[in-house]
């Protein structure tokens, strides 16, 4: 009998673009991918990672049963034993040391429903310590955009980029890291748009630039203040918009007064005339957009960087119209949604402040919970510090790998080892899972259903295509089982039932009903069931006092570390086209790992020659935190004194500094002092 092939619509599990495709399933097995030609963002396109997404489904490393630690190894156990162990480990820590001795890490790779349940579990157990890996990528966007614009999201939809007349890309190599989004930039350029790119590296993104600003790492605020100076000094501001829609202009004007093109050039290393050229192009365009990513946020001044971007857009009135706006490009498929769902130390769902008594009252009633913890709780990096200090006794980590992805990662490993109890829920035995007492096998995106929110706030429903392997279960199902084992009422038979509660508790999602997502998508805020969604934010004003955006003066502060005699180079980190985050999925994908199999360090050719290092040589890269081996890749992409390493391999974050942004609490991954040595 001929078997029927079924096409199941899903959302790509990698970056925040939210590309859609169909999983072709036959006999309950995924046999291929088919393109979704009518998808509003990807329009049938996928990047290398998306095209290889199925390669991890049947990987031999998949976790297929619960495991408990036995000596130096592992023993397979039943789900009942696993749940009993988890309830005992979390329960004993809570009883002996109080609920604030528990910490929970949610996942930007899991659905909205999974993240909503994880933060609810933490708070019903009395712990305010819930966070997700947005803390390591876009926490400054959440903090900075909420302060300046009143909403922590991309202001305009991705296809809107094509209608921009000037596109300013800063701190983002989107041609490699968000290639489907890059296609919309090319469309704008084909229509005559000017493209400005600011980056310490010359990347494939810079190849499309009309103006390339190769700035020194960590000098973004100086550049943005310098551009604002030119725009104000030359009278290119939008006076009417400033008067009607903003507050704080006079203070901002005073703050940027000294950032002349000459002074800005001295700080950034960019020629004064290029700073002026970029400022004029951005300010005089009828529709200018700013796109940024972790090159802006992963700094000890990350919040300052984001606020400076908002300042530039607001003084030019480049907001609330097609082709304009501020667009943070998220790195994971649901980092936006995880934040929306309240998997953050400082916010309950819907960005309700955790330290606001009204928030606590609201969720006490919504959840019928007499006692909820006020926040803010500990952030992801603070949890690790508190574990090392003995203040956090037990952790529940879902889909995250801090032993690889945290800065100064050897310290993170030691801190996790010091916990009394650690439970990890994941699809592979990651470096963090190897430190756990109990490991719970989760399902990947194609093996479960749920909603995901991409970088432009677009909410999509991803359908279940196949069954998880062995005894692996959906993350929703596991969280509900854990909650019930701890005596909580978590009766959610499917993801749709969780979304129904989200509709009731998160105002931005009130109208995003399960049935409305069938074959379609909606962009929040969507406050009612008949609302069409809001692709463009801030058309009529801002969700701040008096409906006005805030212009916030931002002084320039240098990075936490500078080059020195013992560490004469500045190391900056980032992504490459075929890998994703800590690499737990892409380094197990045969077609991807074959294209980029090893950790490398990019070096300027003159720097390498001075060290007698040739292309392909194995070298040691050392910082004050430790050292790692890598292969030298000589290039003209970097200025002298700067080196680059991708963070997808375990060795990179051994090197990075634990300096953090004082507001968003994000580590400074993008600037640390290092040295490079030949390995003889």
XYZ file of C-alpha atoms in Angstrom, residues 33 36 77 196 233 277 301-302 342 507 509 515 553 591 594 609:
16
model
C 11.669 19.639 4.318
C 6.660 27.551 2.674
C 15.472 5.209 35.340
C 25.436 51.993 6.501
C 24.565 70.773 14.824
C 28.426 61.130 5.833
C 27.419 49.337 28.287
C 24.752 47.345 26.423
C 7.805 36.491 31.994
C -2.676 41.733 27.542
C -1.533 38.300 23.607
C -7.764 29.142 16.247
C 21.578 61.279 27.618
C 26.381 18.950 6.944
C 31.738 19.586 8.080
C 53.486 38.013 11.105
